[in-house]
Amino acid sequence: MAQGVDPLELRDLAVAVATLGADRMAARAGARDLRVVTKTTATDPVTEVDREVEDLIVSALVAARPGDGAVGEEGADRPSASGVRWLVDPIDGTVDFLYGIPGCNVSVAAEVEGTVVAGAVVDPLHGDAFAAAQGLGATRNGTPIACTTVADPALALIGTGFGYDPARRRRQAQVLVEVLPQVRDIRRVGAAAIDLCWVGCGRLDGYYERGLQVWDWAAGALVATEAGSVVGSVDGLNLPGGLPDACIVAAGPALFESLRTLVADAGAGRA
Ligand code: IPD
Ligand code: CA
């Protein structure tokens, strides 16, 4: 790890800046006068608040640690002189945010030399702040969390999500036709970071989704891992860092392999 980097210090800063952003987001969640434009497709929205929150967070990070780099979903791209790079999703679950649905969150992770070592996911409408530091466990509102011990996919509550591209959605719906009859039920919360944190705290037994960007999963995957879950890709490889087309799978250790096989057989790796 880069010299002088303390994962706990990075975690506490992640919580502080994510909370700052989440307060701004919560104040506007569900507002009817939000200015919205679309990004990749007509159903992929970005609002003025996504950009404001990203600016707020990046400015706070630069003020606290001027040598660090930062990459954000809405365009922040600051090189790192310190070896630390922040990954920022100013609003994960932008559609939930537009409608005022709890689950929209601010997700902030710190990466050191390519490894995520600290992260925070703040979901203000549920009143949840998840945080983790590498090797030091994961918490919800300061209390340690742990994933479930469910082993049988038939008894597992599984989260998933859908991309914005209609062709991808069709494939993801076809995967769901195969998965749904084989599990307890499916939840579509609308925010990948929350799906991962909920695997960590036992509100879900498992999760899979293809097509995420690194800022969607970086903090949530650390929370899930530090809470005892296994997080990997559907093809059995490590986390899909830099591979946005990989399908991420997360579950407790007793469930992970059977869930991975189940969703792979259903075609999730190609969806
Ligand atoms: C989206 C959410 C959603 C997932 C999509 C993501 P955004 O992030 O995490 O749950 O299904 O794949 O793009 O666009 O709201 O930041
Ligand atoms: Ca986003």
PDB file of N, CA, C and O in Angstrom, residues 10-81:
ATOM      1  N   LEU A  10      -9.113   6.901   5.477  1.00  0.00           N
ATOM      2  CA  LEU A  10      -9.796   7.039   4.185  1.00  0.00           C
ATOM      3  C   LEU A  10     -11.282   6.693   4.334  1.00  0.00           C
ATOM      4  O   LEU A  10     -12.152   7.347   3.760  1.00  0.00           O
ATOM      5  N   ARG A  11     -11.575   5.667   5.127  1.00  0.00           N
ATOM      6  CA  ARG A  11     -12.977   5.296   5.354  1.00  0.00           C
ATOM      7  C   ARG A  11     -13.744   6.439   6.011  1.00  0.00           C
ATOM      8  O   ARG A  11     -14.866   6.777   5.592  1.00  0.00           O
ATOM      9  N   ASP A  12     -13.141   7.051   7.024  1.00  0.00           N
ATOM     10  CA  ASP A  12     -13.849   8.125   7.728  1.00  0.00           C
ATOM     11  C   ASP A  12     -14.061   9.329   6.811  1.00  0.00           C
ATOM     12  O   ASP A  12     -15.117   9.981   6.860  1.00  0.00           O
ATOM     13  N   LEU A  13     -13.086   9.590   5.944  1.00  0.00           N
ATOM     14  CA  LEU A  13     -13.271  10.680   4.988  1.00  0.00           C
ATOM     15  C   LEU A  13     -14.353  10.306   3.964  1.00  0.00           C
ATOM     16  O   LEU A  13     -15.189  11.151   3.599  1.00  0.00           O
ATOM     17  N   ALA A  14     -14.371   9.042   3.546  1.00  0.00           N
ATOM     18  CA  ALA A  14     -15.424   8.591   2.607  1.00  0.00           C
ATOM     19  C   ALA A  14     -16.802   8.802   3.232  1.00  0.00           C
ATOM     20  O   ALA A  14     -17.728   9.300   2.580  1.00  0.00           O
ATOM     21  N   VAL A  15     -16.954   8.439   4.498  1.00  0.00           N
ATOM     22  CA  VAL A  15     -18.245   8.623   5.182  1.00  0.00           C
ATOM     23  C   VAL A  15     -18.594  10.112   5.249  1.00  0.00           C
ATOM     24  O   VAL A  15     -19.736  10.512   4.964  1.00  0.00           O
ATOM     25  N   ALA A  16     -17.619  10.923   5.590  1.00  0.00           N
ATOM     26  CA  ALA A  16     -17.890  12.371   5.749  1.00  0.00           C
ATOM     27  C   ALA A  16     -18.346  12.991   4.425  1.00  0.00           C
ATOM     28  O   ALA A  16     -19.357  13.706   4.383  1.00  0.00           O
ATOM     29  N   VAL A  17     -17.617  12.705   3.336  1.00  0.00           N
ATOM     30  CA  VAL A  17     -17.986  13.353   2.070  1.00  0.00           C
ATOM     31  C   VAL A  17     -19.257  12.737   1.484  1.00  0.00           C
ATOM     32  O   VAL A  17     -20.074  13.451   0.874  1.00  0.00           O
ATOM     33  N   ALA A  18     -19.459  11.428   1.677  1.00  0.00           N
ATOM     34  CA  ALA A  18     -20.689  10.806   1.162  1.00  0.00           C
ATOM     35  C   ALA A  18     -21.906  11.348   1.929  1.00  0.00           C
ATOM     36  O   ALA A  18     -22.979  11.563   1.352  1.00  0.00           O
ATOM     37  N   THR A  19     -21.748  11.610   3.215  1.00  0.00           N
ATOM     38  CA  THR A  19     -22.848  12.159   4.019  1.00  0.00           C
ATOM     39  C   THR A  19     -23.171  13.590   3.573  1.00  0.00           C
ATOM     40  O   THR A  19     -24.353  13.964   3.456  1.00  0.00           O
ATOM     41  N   LEU A  20     -22.120  14.348   3.305  1.00  0.00           N
ATOM     42  CA  LEU A  20     -22.304  15.716   2.790  1.00  0.00           C
ATOM     43  C   LEU A  20     -23.132  15.677   1.494  1.00  0.00           C
ATOM     44  O   LEU A  20     -24.120  16.400   1.325  1.00  0.00           O
ATOM     45  N   GLY A  21     -22.724  14.798   0.585  1.00  0.00           N
ATOM     46  CA  GLY A  21     -23.438  14.664  -0.688  1.00  0.00           C
ATOM     47  C   GLY A  21     -24.854  14.137  -0.496  1.00  0.00           C
ATOM     48  O   GLY A  21     -25.804  14.589  -1.151  1.00  0.00           O
ATOM     49  N   ALA A  22     -25.007  13.180   0.421  1.00  0.00           N
ATOM     50  CA  ALA A  22     -26.321  12.562   0.628  1.00  0.00           C
ATOM     51  C   ALA A  22     -27.316  13.567   1.209  1.00  0.00           C
ATOM     52  O   ALA A  22     -28.511  13.528   0.886  1.00  0.00           O
ATOM     53  N   ASP A  23     -26.840  14.488   2.041  1.00  0.00           N
ATOM     54  CA  ASP A  23     -27.735  15.521   2.589  1.00  0.00           C
ATOM     55  C   ASP A  23     -28.260  16.392   1.445  1.00  0.00           C
ATOM     56  O   ASP A  23     -29.449  16.721   1.390  1.00  0.00           O
ATOM     57  N   ARG A  24     -27.360  16.762   0.538  1.00  0.00           N
ATOM     58  CA  ARG A  24     -27.768  17.573  -0.614  1.00  0.00           C
ATOM     59  C   ARG A  24     -28.770  16.795  -1.485  1.00  0.00           C
ATOM     60  O   ARG A  24     -29.777  17.324  -1.938  1.00  0.00           O
ATOM     61  N   MET A  25     -28.459  15.513  -1.715  1.00  0.00           N
ATOM     62  CA  MET A  25     -29.342  14.680  -2.541  1.00  0.00           C
ATOM     63  C   MET A  25     -30.717  14.534  -1.889  1.00  0.00           C
ATOM     64  O   MET A  25     -31.757  14.698  -2.558  1.00  0.00           O
ATOM     65  N   ALA A  26     -30.738  14.234  -0.591  1.00  0.00           N
ATOM     66  CA  ALA A  26     -32.011  13.985   0.105  1.00  0.00           C
ATOM     67  C   ALA A  26     -32.919  15.203   0.042  1.00  0.00           C
ATOM     68  O   ALA A  26     -34.154  15.076  -0.069  1.00  0.00           O
ATOM     69  N   ALA A  27     -32.320  16.389   0.084  1.00  0.00           N
ATOM     70  CA  ALA A  27     -33.121  17.625   0.094  1.00  0.00           C
ATOM     71  C   ALA A  27     -33.906  17.784  -1.212  1.00  0.00           C
ATOM     72  O   ALA A  27     -34.907  18.506  -1.246  1.00  0.00           O
ATOM     73  N   ARG A  28     -33.459  17.111  -2.283  1.00  0.00           N
ATOM     74  CA  ARG A  28     -34.102  17.280  -3.592  1.00  0.00           C
ATOM     75  C   ARG A  28     -34.749  15.988  -4.105  1.00  0.00           C
ATOM     76  O   ARG A  28     -35.315  15.979  -5.205  1.00  0.00           O
ATOM     77  N   ALA A  29     -34.678  14.883  -3.324  1.00  0.00           N
ATOM     78  CA  ALA A  29     -35.201  13.597  -3.804  1.00  0.00           C
ATOM     79  C   ALA A  29     -36.697  13.702  -4.069  1.00  0.00           C
ATOM     80  O   ALA A  29     -37.456  14.156  -3.209  1.00  0.00           O
ATOM     81  N   GLY A  30     -37.116  13.303  -5.246  1.00  0.00           N
ATOM     82  CA  GLY A  30     -38.535  13.313  -5.597  1.00  0.00           C
ATOM     83  C   GLY A  30     -39.086  14.681  -5.947  1.00  0.00           C
ATOM     84  O   GLY A  30     -40.292  14.810  -6.203  1.00  0.00           O
ATOM     85  N   ALA A  31     -38.233  15.707  -5.980  1.00  0.00           N
ATOM     86  CA  ALA A  31     -38.731  17.060  -6.301  1.00  0.00           C
ATOM     87  C   ALA A  31     -39.266  17.096  -7.737  1.00  0.00           C
ATOM     88  O   ALA A  31     -38.691  16.487  -8.627  1.00  0.00           O
ATOM     89  N   ARG A  32     -40.374  17.801  -7.930  1.00  0.00           N
ATOM     90  CA  ARG A  32     -41.006  17.801  -9.259  1.00  0.00           C
ATOM     91  C   ARG A  32     -40.357  18.776 -10.235  1.00  0.00           C
ATOM     92  O   ARG A  32     -40.665  18.764 -11.423  1.00  0.00           O
ATOM     93  N   ASP A  33     -39.458  19.642  -9.717  1.00  0.00           N
ATOM     94  CA  ASP A  33     -38.859  20.646 -10.604  1.00  0.00           C
ATOM     95  C   ASP A  33     -37.396  20.344 -10.933  1.00  0.00           C
ATOM     96  O   ASP A  33     -36.638  21.240 -11.280  1.00  0.00           O
ATOM     97  N   LEU A  34     -37.010  19.067 -10.840  1.00  0.00           N
ATOM     98  CA  LEU A  34     -35.618  18.716 -11.161  1.00  0.00           C
ATOM     99  C   LEU A  34     -35.378  18.868 -12.658  1.00  0.00           C
ATOM    100  O   LEU A  34     -36.214  18.448 -13.471  1.00  0.00           O
ATOM    101  N   ARG A  35     -34.243  19.455 -13.009  1.00  0.00           N
ATOM    102  CA  ARG A  35     -33.875  19.525 -14.431  1.00  0.00           C
ATOM    103  C   ARG A  35     -33.184  18.206 -14.786  1.00  0.00           C
ATOM    104  O   ARG A  35     -32.176  17.851 -14.187  1.00  0.00           O
ATOM    105  N   VAL A  36     -33.748  17.497 -15.770  1.00  0.00           N
ATOM    106  CA  VAL A  36     -33.248  16.167 -16.122  1.00  0.00           C
ATOM    107  C   VAL A  36     -32.817  16.153 -17.582  1.00  0.00           C
ATOM    108  O   VAL A  36     -33.538  16.642 -18.447  1.00  0.00           O
ATOM    109  N   VAL A  37     -31.661  15.594 -17.841  1.00  0.00           N
ATOM    110  CA  VAL A  37     -31.295  15.284 -19.228  1.00  0.00           C
ATOM    111  C   VAL A  37     -30.958  13.801 -19.273  1.00  0.00           C
ATOM    112  O   VAL A  37     -30.773  13.171 -18.226  1.00  0.00           O
ATOM    113  N   THR A  38     -30.930  13.233 -20.484  1.00  0.00           N
ATOM    114  CA  THR A  38     -30.647  11.801 -20.570  1.00  0.00           C
ATOM    115  C   THR A  38     -29.224  11.590 -21.071  1.00  0.00           C
ATOM    116  O   THR A  38     -28.640  12.439 -21.730  1.00  0.00           O
ATOM    117  N   LYS A  39     -28.688  10.406 -20.720  1.00  0.00           N
ATOM    118  CA  LYS A  39     -27.296  10.107 -21.084  1.00  0.00           C
ATOM    119  C   LYS A  39     -27.260   9.049 -22.176  1.00  0.00           C
ATOM    120  O   LYS A  39     -27.499   9.337 -23.330  1.00  0.00           O
ATOM    121  N   THR A  40     -27.022   7.778 -21.819  1.00  0.00           N
ATOM    122  CA  THR A  40     -26.795   6.753 -22.846  1.00  0.00           C
ATOM    123  C   THR A  40     -28.063   6.402 -23.625  1.00  0.00           C
ATOM    124  O   THR A  40     -28.000   6.108 -24.811  1.00  0.00           O
ATOM    125  N   THR A  41     -29.208   6.385 -22.942  1.00  0.00           N
ATOM    126  CA  THR A  41     -30.481   6.088 -23.605  1.00  0.00           C
ATOM    127  C   THR A  41     -31.538   6.994 -22.984  1.00  0.00           C
ATOM    128  O   THR A  41     -31.284   7.675 -21.983  1.00  0.00           O
ATOM    129  N   ALA A  42     -32.746   6.954 -23.555  1.00  0.00           N
ATOM    130  CA  ALA A  42     -33.826   7.822 -23.077  1.00  0.00           C
ATOM    131  C   ALA A  42     -34.210   7.535 -21.624  1.00  0.00           C
ATOM    132  O   ALA A  42     -34.812   8.376 -20.955  1.00  0.00           O
ATOM    133  N   THR A  43     -33.860   6.344 -21.125  1.00  0.00           N
ATOM    134  CA  THR A  43     -34.227   6.002 -19.737  1.00  0.00           C
ATOM    135  C   THR A  43     -33.055   6.167 -18.770  1.00  0.00           C
ATOM    136  O   THR A  43     -33.156   5.777 -17.614  1.00  0.00           O
ATOM    137  N   ASP A  44     -31.945   6.712 -19.235  1.00  0.00           N
ATOM    138  CA  ASP A  44     -30.745   6.886 -18.395  1.00  0.00           C
ATOM    139  C   ASP A  44     -30.637   8.364 -18.030  1.00  0.00           C
ATOM    140  O   ASP A  44     -30.088   9.152 -18.791  1.00  0.00           O
ATOM    141  N   PRO A  45     -31.171   8.758 -16.871  1.00  0.00           N
ATOM    142  CA  PRO A  45     -31.243  10.186 -16.564  1.00  0.00           C
ATOM    143  C   PRO A  45     -30.024  10.705 -15.804  1.00  0.00           C
ATOM    144  O   PRO A  45     -29.349   9.969 -15.095  1.00  0.00           O
ATOM    145  N   VAL A  46     -29.760  11.988 -15.961  1.00  0.00           N
ATOM    146  CA  VAL A  46     -28.827  12.672 -15.068  1.00  0.00           C
ATOM    147  C   VAL A  46     -29.475  14.010 -14.729  1.00  0.00           C
ATOM    148  O   VAL A  46     -30.117  14.633 -15.581  1.00  0.00           O
ATOM    149  N   THR A  47     -29.362  14.417 -13.479  1.00  0.00           N
ATOM    150  CA  THR A  47     -30.020  15.658 -13.047  1.00  0.00           C
ATOM    151  C   THR A  47     -28.950  16.662 -12.637  1.00  0.00           C
ATOM    152  O   THR A  47     -27.783  16.322 -12.458  1.00  0.00           O
ATOM    153  N   GLU A  48     -29.402  17.891 -12.442  1.00  0.00           N
ATOM    154  CA  GLU A  48     -28.495  18.934 -11.945  1.00  0.00           C
ATOM    155  C   GLU A  48     -27.897  18.510 -10.593  1.00  0.00           C
ATOM    156  O   GLU A  48     -26.768  18.872 -10.258  1.00  0.00           O
ATOM    157  N   VAL A  49     -28.666  17.719  -9.829  1.00  0.00           N
ATOM    158  CA  VAL A  49     -28.204  17.336  -8.490  1.00  0.00           C
ATOM    159  C   VAL A  49     -27.046  16.333  -8.577  1.00  0.00           C
ATOM    160  O   VAL A  49     -26.110  16.388  -7.765  1.00  0.00           O
ATOM    161  N   ASP A  50     -27.091  15.402  -9.574  1.00  0.00           N
ATOM    162  CA  ASP A  50     -25.954  14.483  -9.742  1.00  0.00           C
ATOM    163  C   ASP A  50     -24.666  15.301  -9.879  1.00  0.00           C
ATOM    164  O   ASP A  50     -23.642  14.992  -9.263  1.00  0.00           O
ATOM    165  N   ARG A  51     -24.726  16.348 -10.693  1.00  0.00           N
ATOM    166  CA  ARG A  51     -23.503  17.141 -10.957  1.00  0.00           C
ATOM    167  C   ARG A  51     -23.107  17.962  -9.733  1.00  0.00           C
ATOM    168  O   ARG A  51     -21.926  18.029  -9.380  1.00  0.00           O
ATOM    169  N   GLU A  52     -24.091  18.576  -9.073  1.00  0.00           N
ATOM    170  CA  GLU A  52     -23.798  19.366  -7.865  1.00  0.00           C
ATOM    171  C   GLU A  52     -23.146  18.501  -6.793  1.00  0.00           C
ATOM    172  O   GLU A  52     -22.181  18.914  -6.151  1.00  0.00           O
ATOM    173  N   VAL A  53     -23.711  17.295  -6.600  1.00  0.00           N
ATOM    174  CA  VAL A  53     -23.187  16.421  -5.535  1.00  0.00           C
ATOM    175  C   VAL A  53     -21.761  15.979  -5.879  1.00  0.00           C
ATOM    176  O   VAL A  53     -20.885  15.961  -5.007  1.00  0.00           O
ATOM    177  N   GLU A  54     -21.528  15.668  -7.160  1.00  0.00           N
ATOM    178  CA  GLU A  54     -20.160  15.269  -7.535  1.00  0.00           C
ATOM    179  C   GLU A  54     -19.172  16.412  -7.271  1.00  0.00           C
ATOM    180  O   GLU A  54     -18.095  16.204  -6.712  1.00  0.00           O
ATOM    181  N   ASP A  55     -19.553  17.636  -7.653  1.00  0.00           N
ATOM    182  CA  ASP A  55     -18.657  18.785  -7.427  1.00  0.00           C
ATOM    183  C   ASP A  55     -18.383  18.975  -5.936  1.00  0.00           C
ATOM    184  O   ASP A  55     -17.250  19.221  -5.519  1.00  0.00           O
ATOM    185  N   LEU A  56     -19.453  18.872  -5.150  1.00  0.00           N
ATOM    186  CA  LEU A  56     -19.321  19.038  -3.697  1.00  0.00           C
ATOM    187  C   LEU A  56     -18.337  18.016  -3.117  1.00  0.00           C
ATOM    188  O   LEU A  56     -17.442  18.365  -2.331  1.00  0.00           O
ATOM    189  N   ILE A  57     -18.492  16.772  -3.525  1.00  0.00           N
ATOM    190  CA  ILE A  57     -17.653  15.695  -2.970  1.00  0.00           C
ATOM    191  C   ILE A  57     -16.208  15.845  -3.430  1.00  0.00           C
ATOM    192  O   ILE A  57     -15.281  15.752  -2.619  1.00  0.00           O
ATOM    193  N   VAL A  58     -16.015  16.095  -4.712  1.00  0.00           N
ATOM    194  CA  VAL A  58     -14.635  16.195  -5.215  1.00  0.00           C
ATOM    195  C   VAL A  58     -13.941  17.395  -4.565  1.00  0.00           C
ATOM    196  O   VAL A  58     -12.787  17.304  -4.152  1.00  0.00           O
ATOM    197  N   SER A  59     -14.649  18.520  -4.407  1.00  0.00           N
ATOM    198  CA  SER A  59     -14.036  19.688  -3.747  1.00  0.00           C
ATOM    199  C   SER A  59     -13.657  19.350  -2.306  1.00  0.00           C
ATOM    200  O   SER A  59     -12.576  19.730  -1.836  1.00  0.00           O
ATOM    201  N   ALA A  60     -14.515  18.630  -1.608  1.00  0.00           N
ATOM    202  CA  ALA A  60     -14.222  18.271  -0.204  1.00  0.00           C
ATOM    203  C   ALA A  60     -13.019  17.326  -0.141  1.00  0.00           C
ATOM    204  O   ALA A  60     -12.167  17.448   0.754  1.00  0.00           O
ATOM    205  N   LEU A  61     -12.931  16.399  -1.093  1.00  0.00           N
ATOM    206  CA  LEU A  61     -11.797  15.460  -1.101  1.00  0.00           C
ATOM    207  C   LEU A  61     -10.486  16.199  -1.385  1.00  0.00           C
ATOM    208  O   LEU A  61      -9.466  15.952  -0.745  1.00  0.00           O
ATOM    209  N   VAL A  62     -10.538  17.103  -2.353  1.00  0.00           N
ATOM    210  CA  VAL A  62      -9.323  17.857  -2.725  1.00  0.00           C
ATOM    211  C   VAL A  62      -8.879  18.739  -1.556  1.00  0.00           C
ATOM    212  O   VAL A  62      -7.688  18.855  -1.265  1.00  0.00           O
ATOM    213  N   ALA A  63      -9.852  19.332  -0.854  1.00  0.00           N
ATOM    214  CA  ALA A  63      -9.498  20.179   0.297  1.00  0.00           C
ATOM    215  C   ALA A  63      -8.834  19.334   1.384  1.00  0.00           C
ATOM    216  O   ALA A  63      -7.863  19.763   2.015  1.00  0.00           O
ATOM    217  N   ALA A  64      -9.354  18.118   1.592  1.00  0.00           N
ATOM    218  CA  ALA A  64      -8.814  17.275   2.676  1.00  0.00           C
ATOM    219  C   ALA A  64      -7.498  16.615   2.286  1.00  0.00           C
ATOM    220  O   ALA A  64      -6.614  16.446   3.124  1.00  0.00           O
ATOM    221  N   ARG A  65      -7.380  16.196   1.001  1.00  0.00           N
ATOM    222  CA  ARG A  65      -6.207  15.431   0.561  1.00  0.00           C
ATOM    223  C   ARG A  65      -5.839  15.892  -0.851  1.00  0.00           C
ATOM    224  O   ARG A  65      -6.187  15.238  -1.839  1.00  0.00           O
ATOM    225  N   PRO A  66      -5.119  17.014  -0.938  1.00  0.00           N
ATOM    226  CA  PRO A  66      -4.871  17.648  -2.242  1.00  0.00           C
ATOM    227  C   PRO A  66      -4.133  16.782  -3.254  1.00  0.00           C
ATOM    228  O   PRO A  66      -4.275  16.995  -4.456  1.00  0.00           O
ATOM    229  N   GLY A  67      -3.374  15.787  -2.810  1.00  0.00           N
ATOM    230  CA  GLY A  67      -2.599  14.980  -3.768  1.00  0.00           C
ATOM    231  C   GLY A  67      -3.368  13.824  -4.370  1.00  0.00           C
ATOM    232  O   GLY A  67      -2.867  13.121  -5.249  1.00  0.00           O
ATOM    233  N   ASP A  68      -4.579  13.570  -3.887  1.00  0.00           N
ATOM    234  CA  ASP A  68      -5.322  12.393  -4.354  1.00  0.00           C
ATOM    235  C   ASP A  68      -5.987  12.643  -5.703  1.00  0.00           C
ATOM    236  O   ASP A  68      -6.337  13.772  -6.045  1.00  0.00           O
ATOM    237  N   GLY A  69      -6.209  11.574  -6.438  1.00  0.00           N
ATOM    238  CA  GLY A  69      -6.970  11.640  -7.684  1.00  0.00           C
ATOM    239  C   GLY A  69      -8.435  11.341  -7.429  1.00  0.00           C
ATOM    240  O   GLY A  69      -8.808  10.879  -6.344  1.00  0.00           O
ATOM    241  N   ALA A  70      -9.279  11.616  -8.420  1.00  0.00           N
ATOM    242  CA  ALA A  70     -10.714  11.315  -8.276  1.00  0.00           C
ATOM    243  C   ALA A  70     -11.322  11.087  -9.650  1.00  0.00           C
ATOM    244  O   ALA A  70     -11.022  11.810 -10.599  1.00  0.00           O
ATOM    245  N   VAL A  71     -12.176  10.062  -9.723  1.00  0.00           N
ATOM    246  CA  VAL A  71     -12.936   9.779 -10.936  1.00  0.00           C
ATOM    247  C   VAL A  71     -14.398   9.725 -10.532  1.00  0.00           C
ATOM    248  O   VAL A  71     -14.742   9.078  -9.543  1.00  0.00           O
ATOM    249  N   GLY A  72     -15.251  10.436 -11.277  1.00  0.00           N
ATOM    250  CA  GLY A  72     -16.667  10.444 -10.930  1.00  0.00           C
ATOM    251  C   GLY A  72     -17.533  10.117 -12.136  1.00  0.00           C
ATOM    252  O   GLY A  72     -17.125  10.352 -13.281  1.00  0.00           O
ATOM    253  N   GLU A  73     -18.724   9.600 -11.866  1.00  0.00           N
ATOM    254  CA  GLU A  73     -19.610   9.215 -12.972  1.00  0.00           C
ATOM    255  C   GLU A  73     -19.950  10.406 -13.859  1.00  0.00           C
ATOM    256  O   GLU A  73     -20.132  10.261 -15.050  1.00  0.00           O
ATOM    257  N   GLU A  74     -20.032  11.591 -13.260  1.00  0.00           N
ATOM    258  CA  GLU A  74     -20.456  12.746 -14.060  1.00  0.00           C
ATOM    259  C   GLU A  74     -19.282  13.524 -14.653  1.00  0.00           C
ATOM    260  O   GLU A  74     -19.445  14.678 -15.050  1.00  0.00           O
ATOM    261  N   GLY A  75     -18.098  12.911 -14.680  1.00  0.00           N
ATOM    262  CA  GLY A  75     -17.015  13.506 -15.458  1.00  0.00           C
ATOM    263  C   GLY A  75     -15.769  13.894 -14.690  1.00  0.00           C
ATOM    264  O   GLY A  75     -14.747  14.218 -15.305  1.00  0.00           O
ATOM    265  N   ALA A  76     -15.804  13.894 -13.363  1.00  0.00           N
ATOM    266  CA  ALA A  76     -14.575  14.240 -12.622  1.00  0.00           C
ATOM    267  C   ALA A  76     -13.464  13.288 -13.047  1.00  0.00           C
ATOM    268  O   ALA A  76     -13.691  12.079 -13.193  1.00  0.00           O
ATOM    269  N   ASP A  77     -12.285  13.826 -13.272  1.00  0.00           N
ATOM    270  CA  ASP A  77     -11.158  12.987 -13.676  1.00  0.00           C
ATOM    271  C   ASP A  77      -9.874  13.723 -13.299  1.00  0.00           C
ATOM    272  O   ASP A  77      -9.368  14.535 -14.060  1.00  0.00           O
ATOM    273  N   ARG A  78      -9.408  13.436 -12.108  1.00  0.00           N
ATOM    274  CA  ARG A  78      -8.279  14.160 -11.537  1.00  0.00           C
ATOM    275  C   ARG A  78      -7.167  13.164 -11.283  1.00  0.00           C
ATOM    276  O   ARG A  78      -7.367  12.161 -10.590  1.00  0.00           O
ATOM    277  N   PRO A  79      -5.985  13.409 -11.856  1.00  0.00           N
ATOM    278  CA  PRO A  79      -4.898  12.444 -11.655  1.00  0.00           C
ATOM    279  C   PRO A  79      -4.425  12.422 -10.205  1.00  0.00           C
ATOM    280  O   PRO A  79      -4.583  13.412  -9.480  1.00  0.00           O
ATOM    281  N   SER A  80      -3.854  11.297  -9.808  1.00  0.00           N
ATOM    282  CA  SER A  80      -3.390  11.162  -8.423  1.00  0.00           C
ATOM    283  C   SER A  80      -1.885  11.336  -8.343  1.00  0.00           C
ATOM    284  O   SER A  80      -1.145  10.752  -9.129  1.00  0.00           O
ATOM    285  N   ALA A  81      -1.453  12.130  -7.370  1.00  0.00           N
ATOM    286  CA  ALA A  81      -0.013  12.250  -7.115  1.00  0.00           C
ATOM    287  C   ALA A  81       0.365  11.420  -5.887  1.00  0.00           C
ATOM    288  O   ALA A  81       1.534  11.156  -5.637  1.00  0.00           O
TER     289      ALA A  81
END
